[in-house]
Coordinates of C-alpha atoms and ligand atoms in Angstrom, one line a residue:
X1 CA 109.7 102.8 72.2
X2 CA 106.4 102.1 71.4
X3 CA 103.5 100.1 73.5
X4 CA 102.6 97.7 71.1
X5 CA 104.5 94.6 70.5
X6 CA 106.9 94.0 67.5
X7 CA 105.0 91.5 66.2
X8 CA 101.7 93.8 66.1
X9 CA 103.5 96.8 64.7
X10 CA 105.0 94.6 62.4
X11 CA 101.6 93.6 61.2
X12 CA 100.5 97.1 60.9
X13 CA 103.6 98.5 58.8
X14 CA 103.3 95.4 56.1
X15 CA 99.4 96.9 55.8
X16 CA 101.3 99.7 54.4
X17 CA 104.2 98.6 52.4
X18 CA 103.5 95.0 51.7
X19 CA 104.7 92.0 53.9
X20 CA 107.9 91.3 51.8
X21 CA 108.8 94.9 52.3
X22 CA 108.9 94.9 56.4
X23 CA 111.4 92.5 58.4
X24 CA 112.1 91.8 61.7
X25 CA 114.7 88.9 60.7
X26 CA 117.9 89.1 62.5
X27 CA 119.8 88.2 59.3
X28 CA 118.4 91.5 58.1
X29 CA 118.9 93.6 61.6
X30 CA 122.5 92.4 62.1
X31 CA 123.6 93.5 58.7
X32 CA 122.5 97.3 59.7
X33 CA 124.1 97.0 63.5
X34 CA 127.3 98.9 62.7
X35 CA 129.6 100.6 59.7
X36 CA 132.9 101.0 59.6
X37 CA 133.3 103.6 62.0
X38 CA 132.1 101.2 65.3
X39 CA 135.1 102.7 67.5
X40 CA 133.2 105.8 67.9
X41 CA 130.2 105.1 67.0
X42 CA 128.8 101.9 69.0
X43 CA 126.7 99.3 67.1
X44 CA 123.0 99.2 67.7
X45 CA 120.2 96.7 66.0
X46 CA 117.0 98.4 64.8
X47 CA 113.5 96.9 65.5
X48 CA 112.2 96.7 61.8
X49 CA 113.9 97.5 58.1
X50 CA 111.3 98.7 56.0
X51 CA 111.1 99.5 52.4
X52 CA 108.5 101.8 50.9
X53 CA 107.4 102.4 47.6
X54 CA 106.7 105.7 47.2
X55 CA 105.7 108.9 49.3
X56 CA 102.0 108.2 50.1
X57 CA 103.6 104.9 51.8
X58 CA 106.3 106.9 53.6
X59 CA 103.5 109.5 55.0
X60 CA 101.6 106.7 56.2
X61 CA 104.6 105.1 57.7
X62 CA 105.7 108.6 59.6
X63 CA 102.1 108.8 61.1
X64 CA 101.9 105.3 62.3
X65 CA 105.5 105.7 64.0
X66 CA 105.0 109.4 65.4
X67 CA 101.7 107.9 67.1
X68 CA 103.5 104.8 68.4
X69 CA 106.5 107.0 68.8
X70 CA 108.7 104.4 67.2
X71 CA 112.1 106.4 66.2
X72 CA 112.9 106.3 62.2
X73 CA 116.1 106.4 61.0
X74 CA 116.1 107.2 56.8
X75 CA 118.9 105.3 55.1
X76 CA 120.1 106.2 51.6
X77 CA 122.9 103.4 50.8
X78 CA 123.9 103.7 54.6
X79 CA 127.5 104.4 53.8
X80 CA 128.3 107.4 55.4
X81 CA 130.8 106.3 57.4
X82 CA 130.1 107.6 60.6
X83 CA 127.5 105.5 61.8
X84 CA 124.6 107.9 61.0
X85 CA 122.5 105.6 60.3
X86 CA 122.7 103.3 63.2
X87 CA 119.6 103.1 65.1
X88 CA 120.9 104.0 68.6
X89 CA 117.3 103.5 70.0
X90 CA 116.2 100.8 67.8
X91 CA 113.0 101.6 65.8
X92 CA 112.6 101.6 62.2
X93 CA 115.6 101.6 59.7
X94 CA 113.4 103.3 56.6
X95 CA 115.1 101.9 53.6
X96 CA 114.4 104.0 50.1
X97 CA 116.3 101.9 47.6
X98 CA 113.1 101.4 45.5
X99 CA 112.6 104.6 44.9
X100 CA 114.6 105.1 41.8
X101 CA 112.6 108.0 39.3
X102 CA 115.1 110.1 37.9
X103 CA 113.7 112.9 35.1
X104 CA 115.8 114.5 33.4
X105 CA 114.9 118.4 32.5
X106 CA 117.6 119.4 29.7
X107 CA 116.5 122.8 29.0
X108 CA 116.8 123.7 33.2
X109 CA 119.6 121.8 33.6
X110 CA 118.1 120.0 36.3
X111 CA 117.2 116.6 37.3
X112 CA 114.6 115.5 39.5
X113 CA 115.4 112.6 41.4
X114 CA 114.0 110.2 44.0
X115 CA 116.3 109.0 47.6
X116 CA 117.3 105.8 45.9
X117 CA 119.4 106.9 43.2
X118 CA 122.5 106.0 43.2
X119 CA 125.3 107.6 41.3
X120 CA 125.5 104.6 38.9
X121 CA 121.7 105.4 37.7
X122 CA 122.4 108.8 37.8
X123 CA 125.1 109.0 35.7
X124 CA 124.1 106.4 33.1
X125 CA 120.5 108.5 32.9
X126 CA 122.6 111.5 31.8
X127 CA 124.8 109.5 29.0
X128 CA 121.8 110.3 27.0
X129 CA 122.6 113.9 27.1
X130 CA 126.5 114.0 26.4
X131 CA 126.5 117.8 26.8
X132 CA 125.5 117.5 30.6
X133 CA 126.9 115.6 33.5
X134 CA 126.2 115.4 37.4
X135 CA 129.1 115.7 39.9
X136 CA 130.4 112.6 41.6
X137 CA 132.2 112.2 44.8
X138 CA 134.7 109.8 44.6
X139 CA 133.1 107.5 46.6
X140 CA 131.2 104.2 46.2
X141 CA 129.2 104.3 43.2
X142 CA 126.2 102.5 45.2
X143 CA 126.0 106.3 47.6
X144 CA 122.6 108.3 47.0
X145 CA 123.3 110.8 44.7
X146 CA 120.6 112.8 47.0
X147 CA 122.0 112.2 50.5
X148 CA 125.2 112.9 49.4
X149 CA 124.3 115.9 47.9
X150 CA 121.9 116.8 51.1
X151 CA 125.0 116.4 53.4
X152 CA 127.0 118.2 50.9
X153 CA 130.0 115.7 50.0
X154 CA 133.6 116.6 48.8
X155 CA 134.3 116.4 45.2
X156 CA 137.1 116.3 42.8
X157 CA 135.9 119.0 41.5
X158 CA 134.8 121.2 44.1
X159 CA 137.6 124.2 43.8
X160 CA 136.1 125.3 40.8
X161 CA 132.0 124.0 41.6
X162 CA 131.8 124.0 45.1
X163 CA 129.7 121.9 47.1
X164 CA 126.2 122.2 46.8
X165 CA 124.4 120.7 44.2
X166 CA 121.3 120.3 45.4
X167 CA 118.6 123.2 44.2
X168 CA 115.3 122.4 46.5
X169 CA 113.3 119.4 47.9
X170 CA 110.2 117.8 48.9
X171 CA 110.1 116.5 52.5
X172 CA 107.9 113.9 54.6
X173 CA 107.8 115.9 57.4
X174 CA 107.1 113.6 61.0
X175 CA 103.3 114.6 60.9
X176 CA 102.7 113.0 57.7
X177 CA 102.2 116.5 55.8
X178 CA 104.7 117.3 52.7
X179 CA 106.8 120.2 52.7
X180 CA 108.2 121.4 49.2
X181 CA 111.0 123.8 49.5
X182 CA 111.0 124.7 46.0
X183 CA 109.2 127.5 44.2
X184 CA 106.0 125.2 43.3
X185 CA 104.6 126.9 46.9
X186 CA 104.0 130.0 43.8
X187 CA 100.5 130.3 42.4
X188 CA 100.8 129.2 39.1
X189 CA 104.4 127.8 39.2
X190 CA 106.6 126.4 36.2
X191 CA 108.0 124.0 38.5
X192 CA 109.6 123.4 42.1
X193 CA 113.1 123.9 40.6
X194 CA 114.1 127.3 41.8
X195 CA 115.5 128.2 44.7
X196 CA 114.1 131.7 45.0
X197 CA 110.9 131.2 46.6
X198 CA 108.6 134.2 48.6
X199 CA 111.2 134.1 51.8
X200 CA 113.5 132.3 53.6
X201 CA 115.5 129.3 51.7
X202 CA 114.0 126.1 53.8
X203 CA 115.9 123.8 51.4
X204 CA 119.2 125.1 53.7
X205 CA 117.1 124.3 57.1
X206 CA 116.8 120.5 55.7
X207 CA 120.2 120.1 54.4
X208 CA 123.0 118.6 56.5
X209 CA 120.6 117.8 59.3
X210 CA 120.9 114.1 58.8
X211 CA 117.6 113.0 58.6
X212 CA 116.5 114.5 62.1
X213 CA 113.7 116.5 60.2
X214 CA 111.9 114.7 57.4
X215 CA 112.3 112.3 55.2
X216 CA 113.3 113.2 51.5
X217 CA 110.9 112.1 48.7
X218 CA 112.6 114.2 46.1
X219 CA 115.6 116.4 45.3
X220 CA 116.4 118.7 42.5
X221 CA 119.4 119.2 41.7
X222 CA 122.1 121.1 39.4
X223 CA 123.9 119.3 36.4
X224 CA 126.6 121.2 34.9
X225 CA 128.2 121.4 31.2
X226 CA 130.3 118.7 30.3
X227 CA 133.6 119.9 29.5
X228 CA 135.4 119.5 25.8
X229 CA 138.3 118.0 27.7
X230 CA 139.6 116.9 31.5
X231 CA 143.4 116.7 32.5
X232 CA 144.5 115.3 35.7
X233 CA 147.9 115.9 36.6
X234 CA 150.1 115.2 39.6
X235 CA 152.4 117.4 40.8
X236 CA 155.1 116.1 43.5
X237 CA 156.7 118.4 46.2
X238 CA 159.4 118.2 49.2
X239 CA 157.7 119.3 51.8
X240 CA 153.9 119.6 53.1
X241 CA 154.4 123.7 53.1
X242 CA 155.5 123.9 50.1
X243 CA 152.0 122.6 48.2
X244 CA 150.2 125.5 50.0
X245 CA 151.0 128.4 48.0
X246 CA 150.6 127.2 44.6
X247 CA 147.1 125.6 45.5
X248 CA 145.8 128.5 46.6
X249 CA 146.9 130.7 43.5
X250 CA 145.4 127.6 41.6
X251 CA 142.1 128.2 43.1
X252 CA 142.2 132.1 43.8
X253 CA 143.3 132.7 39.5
X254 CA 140.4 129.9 38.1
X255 CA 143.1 127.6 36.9
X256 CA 141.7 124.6 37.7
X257 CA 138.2 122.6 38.4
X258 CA 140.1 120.8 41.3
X259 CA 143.3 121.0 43.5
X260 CA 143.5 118.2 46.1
X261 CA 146.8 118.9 48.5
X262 CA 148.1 115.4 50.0
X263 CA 150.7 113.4 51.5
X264 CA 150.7 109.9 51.9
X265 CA 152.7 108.0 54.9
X266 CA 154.6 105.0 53.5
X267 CA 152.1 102.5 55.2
X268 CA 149.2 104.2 53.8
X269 CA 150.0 104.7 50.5
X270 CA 149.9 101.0 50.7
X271 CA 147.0 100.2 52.1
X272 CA 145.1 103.4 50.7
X273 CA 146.2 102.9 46.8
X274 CA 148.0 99.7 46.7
X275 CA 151.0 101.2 45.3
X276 CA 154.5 100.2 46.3
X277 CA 157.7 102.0 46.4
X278 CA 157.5 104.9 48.7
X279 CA 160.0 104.3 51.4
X280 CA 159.1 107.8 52.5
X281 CA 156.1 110.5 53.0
X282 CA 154.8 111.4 49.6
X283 CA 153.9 114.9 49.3
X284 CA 151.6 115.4 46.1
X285 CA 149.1 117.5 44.6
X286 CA 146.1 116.1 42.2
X287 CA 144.9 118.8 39.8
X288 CA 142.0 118.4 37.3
X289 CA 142.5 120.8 34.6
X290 CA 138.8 121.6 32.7
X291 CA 137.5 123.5 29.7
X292 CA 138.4 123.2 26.0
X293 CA 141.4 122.3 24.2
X294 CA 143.0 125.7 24.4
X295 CA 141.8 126.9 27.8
X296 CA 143.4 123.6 29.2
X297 CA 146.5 123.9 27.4
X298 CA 146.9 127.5 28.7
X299 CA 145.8 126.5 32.5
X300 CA 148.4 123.8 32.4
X301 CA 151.0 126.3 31.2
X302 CA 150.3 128.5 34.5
X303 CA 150.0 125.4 36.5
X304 CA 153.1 124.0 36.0
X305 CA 154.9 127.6 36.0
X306 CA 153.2 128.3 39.8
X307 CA 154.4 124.9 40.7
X308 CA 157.5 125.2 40.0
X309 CA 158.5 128.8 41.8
X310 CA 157.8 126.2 45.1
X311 CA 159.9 123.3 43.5
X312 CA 156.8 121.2 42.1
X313 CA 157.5 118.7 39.9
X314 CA 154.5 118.3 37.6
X315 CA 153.9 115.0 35.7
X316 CA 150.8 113.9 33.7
X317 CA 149.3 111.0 35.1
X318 CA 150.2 107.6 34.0
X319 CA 147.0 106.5 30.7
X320 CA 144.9 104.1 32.7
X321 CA 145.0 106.3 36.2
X322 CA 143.7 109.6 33.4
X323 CA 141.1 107.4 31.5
X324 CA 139.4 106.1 35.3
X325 CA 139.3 110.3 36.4
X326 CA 137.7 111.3 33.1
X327 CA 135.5 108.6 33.0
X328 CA 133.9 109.3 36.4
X329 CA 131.8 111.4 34.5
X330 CA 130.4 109.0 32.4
X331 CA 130.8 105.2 33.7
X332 CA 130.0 102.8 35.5
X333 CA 133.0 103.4 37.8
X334 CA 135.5 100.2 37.6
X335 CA 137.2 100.5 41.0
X336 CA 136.9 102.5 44.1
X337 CA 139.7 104.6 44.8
X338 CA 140.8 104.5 48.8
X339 CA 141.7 102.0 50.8
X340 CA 141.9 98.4 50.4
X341 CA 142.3 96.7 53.2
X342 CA 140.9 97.8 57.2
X343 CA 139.3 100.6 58.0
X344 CA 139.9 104.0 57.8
X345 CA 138.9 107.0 59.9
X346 CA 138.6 110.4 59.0
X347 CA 138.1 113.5 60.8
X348 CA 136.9 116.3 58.0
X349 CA 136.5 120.0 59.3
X350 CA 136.5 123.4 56.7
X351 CA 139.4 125.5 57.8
X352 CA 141.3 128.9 56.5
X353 CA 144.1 127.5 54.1
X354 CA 146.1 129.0 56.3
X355 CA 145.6 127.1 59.4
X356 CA 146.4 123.9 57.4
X357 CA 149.7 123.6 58.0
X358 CA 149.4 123.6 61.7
X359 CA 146.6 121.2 61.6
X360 CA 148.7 118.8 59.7
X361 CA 151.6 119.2 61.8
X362 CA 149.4 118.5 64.7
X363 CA 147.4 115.4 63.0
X364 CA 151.3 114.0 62.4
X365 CA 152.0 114.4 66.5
X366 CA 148.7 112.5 67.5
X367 CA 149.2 109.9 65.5
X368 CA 152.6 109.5 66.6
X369 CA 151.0 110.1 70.1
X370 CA 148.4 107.3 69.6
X371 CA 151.0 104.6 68.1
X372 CA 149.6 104.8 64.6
X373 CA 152.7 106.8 63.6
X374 CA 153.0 105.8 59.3
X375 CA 149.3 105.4 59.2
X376 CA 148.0 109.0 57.5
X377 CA 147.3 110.2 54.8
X378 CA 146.4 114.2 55.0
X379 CA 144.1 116.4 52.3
X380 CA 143.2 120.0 51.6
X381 CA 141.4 121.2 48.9
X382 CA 139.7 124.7 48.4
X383 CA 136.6 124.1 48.1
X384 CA 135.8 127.9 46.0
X385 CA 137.5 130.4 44.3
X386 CA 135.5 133.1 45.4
X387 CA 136.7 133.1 48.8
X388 CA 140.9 133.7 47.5
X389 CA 141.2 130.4 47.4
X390 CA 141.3 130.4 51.5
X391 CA 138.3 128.0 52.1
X392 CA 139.4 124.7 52.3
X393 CA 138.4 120.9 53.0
X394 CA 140.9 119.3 55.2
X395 CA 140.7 115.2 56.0
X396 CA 143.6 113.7 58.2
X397 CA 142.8 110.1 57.4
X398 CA 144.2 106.9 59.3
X399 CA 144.2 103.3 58.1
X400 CA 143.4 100.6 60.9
X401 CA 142.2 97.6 61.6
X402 CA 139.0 97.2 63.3
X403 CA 140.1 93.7 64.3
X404 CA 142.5 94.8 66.5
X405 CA 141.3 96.3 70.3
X406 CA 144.2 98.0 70.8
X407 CA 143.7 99.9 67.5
X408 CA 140.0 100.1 68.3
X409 CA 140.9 102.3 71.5
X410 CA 143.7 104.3 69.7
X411 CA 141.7 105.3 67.1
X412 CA 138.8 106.2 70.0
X413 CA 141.8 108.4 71.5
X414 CA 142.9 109.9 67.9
X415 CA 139.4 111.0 67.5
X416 CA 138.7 112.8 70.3
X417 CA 142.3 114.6 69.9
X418 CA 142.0 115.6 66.7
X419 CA 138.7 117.2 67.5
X420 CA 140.5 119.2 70.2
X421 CA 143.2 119.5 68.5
X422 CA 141.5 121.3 65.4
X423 CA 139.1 123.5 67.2
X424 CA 142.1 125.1 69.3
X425 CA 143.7 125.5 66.0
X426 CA 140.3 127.3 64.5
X427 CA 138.2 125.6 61.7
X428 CA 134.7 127.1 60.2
X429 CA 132.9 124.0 60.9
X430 CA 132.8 120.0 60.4
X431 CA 132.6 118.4 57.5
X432 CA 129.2 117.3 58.6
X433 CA 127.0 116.4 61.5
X434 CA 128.8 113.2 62.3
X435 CA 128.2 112.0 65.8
X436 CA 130.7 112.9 68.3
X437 CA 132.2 115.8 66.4
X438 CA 129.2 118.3 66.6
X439 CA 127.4 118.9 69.5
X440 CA 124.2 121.7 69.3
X441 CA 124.7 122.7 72.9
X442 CA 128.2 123.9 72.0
X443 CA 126.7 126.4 69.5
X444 CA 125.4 129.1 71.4
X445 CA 122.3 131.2 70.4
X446 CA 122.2 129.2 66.8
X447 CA 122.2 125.8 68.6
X448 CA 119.6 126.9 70.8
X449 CA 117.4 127.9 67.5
X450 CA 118.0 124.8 66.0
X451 CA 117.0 122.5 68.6
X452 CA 114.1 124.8 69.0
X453 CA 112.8 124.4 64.8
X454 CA 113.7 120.4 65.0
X455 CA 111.4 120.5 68.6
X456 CA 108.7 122.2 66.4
X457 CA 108.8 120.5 63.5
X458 CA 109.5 116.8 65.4
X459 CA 108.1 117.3 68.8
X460 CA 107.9 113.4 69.5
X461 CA 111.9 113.1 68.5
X462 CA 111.1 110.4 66.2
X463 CA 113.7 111.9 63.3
X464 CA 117.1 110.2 63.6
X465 CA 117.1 110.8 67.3
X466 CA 120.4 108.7 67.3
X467 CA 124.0 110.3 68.2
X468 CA 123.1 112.8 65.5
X469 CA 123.7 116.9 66.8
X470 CA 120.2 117.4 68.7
X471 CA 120.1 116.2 71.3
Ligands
LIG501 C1 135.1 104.5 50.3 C2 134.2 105.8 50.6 C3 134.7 106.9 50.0 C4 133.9 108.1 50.2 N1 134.3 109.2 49.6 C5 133.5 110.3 49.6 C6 133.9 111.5 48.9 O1 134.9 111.6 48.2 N2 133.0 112.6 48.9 C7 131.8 112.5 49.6 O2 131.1 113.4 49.6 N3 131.5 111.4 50.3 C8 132.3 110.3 50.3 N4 132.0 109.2 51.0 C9 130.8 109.2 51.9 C10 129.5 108.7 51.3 O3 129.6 108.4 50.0 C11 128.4 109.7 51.5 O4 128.3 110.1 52.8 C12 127.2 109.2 50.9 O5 126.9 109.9 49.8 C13 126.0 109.3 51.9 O6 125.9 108.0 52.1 P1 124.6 107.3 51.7 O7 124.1 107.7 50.4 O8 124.8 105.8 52.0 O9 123.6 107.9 52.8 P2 123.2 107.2 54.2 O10 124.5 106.8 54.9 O11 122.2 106.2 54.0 O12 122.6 108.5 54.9 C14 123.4 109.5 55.4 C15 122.6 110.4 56.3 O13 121.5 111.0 55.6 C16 120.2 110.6 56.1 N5 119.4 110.4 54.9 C17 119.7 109.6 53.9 N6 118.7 109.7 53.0 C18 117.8 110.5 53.5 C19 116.5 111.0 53.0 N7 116.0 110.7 51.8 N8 115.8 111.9 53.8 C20 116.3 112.3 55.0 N9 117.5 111.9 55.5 C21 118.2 111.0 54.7 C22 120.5 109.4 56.9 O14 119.5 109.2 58.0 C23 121.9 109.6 57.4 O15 121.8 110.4 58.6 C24 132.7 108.0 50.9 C25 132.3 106.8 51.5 C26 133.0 105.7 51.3 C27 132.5 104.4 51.9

């Protein structure tokens, strides 16, 4: 931490974004301490929360703290989950709500955006062009559309889109200096919106590194055709096996724009949905059918027949659950869907479809093993077609209740043996950098290189220098 005293350096910053935009106040520390996730991440207060305007104020931020060597931690709406943005060694908590600019560039379909857009902004900027939409996770409306789509989020869509949205960037870097990893670098350039620039793709380097590099100032990113028509549907099996098969021919044959495999204890389908009635595990799939009239109609057909060779049951979802799925696209979402009451902690890895099966009968043990038996809910969903329908998301999730110490160390013990657990099994990767799951020393030769670029680029270790991977 630096030399100076806080009350100096707080001085110094408000030269650079204004007094009101710079605070030291406790009220303000204490609310950024901790998220959800503080069994396995533990709370920390940061030194200062500041709020810049724009990028020249961010630059001159990055200089001051690299010369005082004050750590920064970016924060986009700070609800990751998995406590990536708490300050582990104090410093500054860099705040980029105010910058909001979203423009809109039909003819591309792109949209340029700044860090503070939230998916609410984002997807009432784009009801002026009905044709296009942007793809929302289903979480909190308040999440940055760009540090979701930098740490590449889960969507209900992603069988048929994938999972990265985002096209190129311009970056902060910790010297002050701004990187653009877009093709304005090209003598003459239409714009910074393609990704096919004279070399190596540095938009990949930045993304899913957590804010350990730079700070982004601005993301491009992908908006896709709105469809003539969306149809969820549920479909209900007997078993966990049985939903494999089918979801896989979904993705592998283009049927649908998302598959979601899940089961549902009894105790958290209550907590998780708030529905009652399920005296049993629910075993269910979610599928979003896409396209027009008659391509739906003739997907659902082939749904509904694949479902059924492994005894699916496939209903169309009740009016008001169908109107909140299709409206995603275009509202201001109503309601969150997930839990809604405690916590819940989730340990998301991408894994072979067929190692799923194992990996849920294994999440079912530990729980059992870590006396929060009833507690889970499980998903898979392949995340493209291209690779057979075979690359999948998977998220054991458990409800508990943070106010509980006993549940605070069982969930501590869960954690660590799912992790186990699912690398014995085999999985590609995690879900994302989350503290405690990835570790760069683990990595071999490309851990190695990575530490090495982030020393390069951040020799001073001001970037995020929390629990994130690098250490
Ligand atoms: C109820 C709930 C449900 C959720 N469901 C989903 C879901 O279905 N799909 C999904 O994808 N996610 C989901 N999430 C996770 C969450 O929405 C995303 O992680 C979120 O988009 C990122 O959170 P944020 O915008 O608050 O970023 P933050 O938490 O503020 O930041 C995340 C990380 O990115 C870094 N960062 C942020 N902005 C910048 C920047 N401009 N430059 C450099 N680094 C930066 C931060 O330092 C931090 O390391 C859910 C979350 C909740 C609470």
């Amino acid at each position: 931490m630096a030399v100076l005293d806080t009350s100096t350096l707080e001085t110094e910053i408000a030269k650079i974004v204004g007094k009101e935009n710079v605070s030291t106040d406790f009220v303000d520390l204490i609310a950024h301490e901790r998220d959800d996730q503080f069994a396995t991440v533990p709370p920390h207060l940061p030194d200062f929360i500041v709020r810049p305007a724009n990028k020249a104020e961010i630059q001159e931020v990055i200089r001051f703290a690299n010369e005082n060597k004050i750590p920064i931690v970016p924060y986009g709406s700070g609800i990751n989950r998995k406590g990536l943005c708490i300050a582990q060694k104090g410093g500054i908590i860099l705040d980029l709500r105010r910058m909001r600019k979203i423009e809109v560039d039909e003819k591309m379909m792109v949209a340029k955006i700044g860090p503070g857009v939230n998916f609410v902004e984002m997807v009432t900027a784009l009801n002026k062009y009905p044709h296009l939409r942007c793809l929302a996770p289903d979480a909190p409306a308040t999440a940055s559309v760009l540090a979701n789509y930098m740490l590449r989020g889960i969507y209900p869509t992603a069988t048929r889109y994938g999972i990265d949205h985002l096209i190129t960037m311009e970056i902060v870097l910790p010297n002050g200096e701004i990187l653009d990893t877009g093709s304005a670098a090209t003598p003459g350039s239409p714009g910074p919106y393609c990704g096919i620039v004279n070399g190596p793709d540095l938009t990949k380097l930045f993304q899913a590194n957590v804010g350990t590099m730079g700070v982004i100032t601005e993301g491009r990113i992908r908006l896709y055709p709105m469809p003539e028509k969306i149809v969820p549907l549920t479909i209900r099996y007997k078993d966990f096996k049985s939903m494999i098969e089918p979801a896989t021919q979904f993705a592998y044959k283009n049927l649908v724009a998302g598959i979601w495999v899940m089961t549902f204890d009894p105790e958290a389908i209550s907590t998780f949905m708030d529905m009652r009635g399920a005296d049993e595990e629910v075993f269910m799939s979610l599928v979003f059918l896409e396209g027009t009239e008659e391509e739906v109609q003739k997907h659902k057909e082939q749904v509904v027949k694949i479902a059924a060779a492994s005894n699916g049951d496939t209903m169309d979802l009740p009016d008001f659950m169908a109107k909140e799925f299709v409206q995603d696209h275009r509202y201001m979402r109503s309601f969150i869907r997930g839990w809604r009451k405690g916590n819940l902690w989730g340990c998301s890895v991408y894994a072979p479809m067929t190692n799923v099966v194992k990996m849920y009968e294994d999440s079912k043990k530990l729980c059992k093993k870590n006396n929060l038996e009833g507690r889970l809910h499980f998903e898979a969903i392949p995340v493209h077609p291209f690779h057979n329908g075979q690359l999948t998301y998977v998220d054991p999730c458990v409800m508990w209740d943070g106010g509980k110490p006993e549940e605070v160390e069982n969930i501590r013990q869960l954690s660590a043996d799912i992790r186990k657990a699912f690398l014995d099994i085999g999985i590609y990767g995690f879900f994302r950098a989350f503290p405690g799951t990835i570790n760069s020393h683990e990595l071999g030769m490309y851990g190695e290189i990575w530490r090495k670029i982030k020393k390069l680029i951040d020799p001073n270790n001001i970037m995020n220098p929390g629990n994130p991977p690098l250490h």
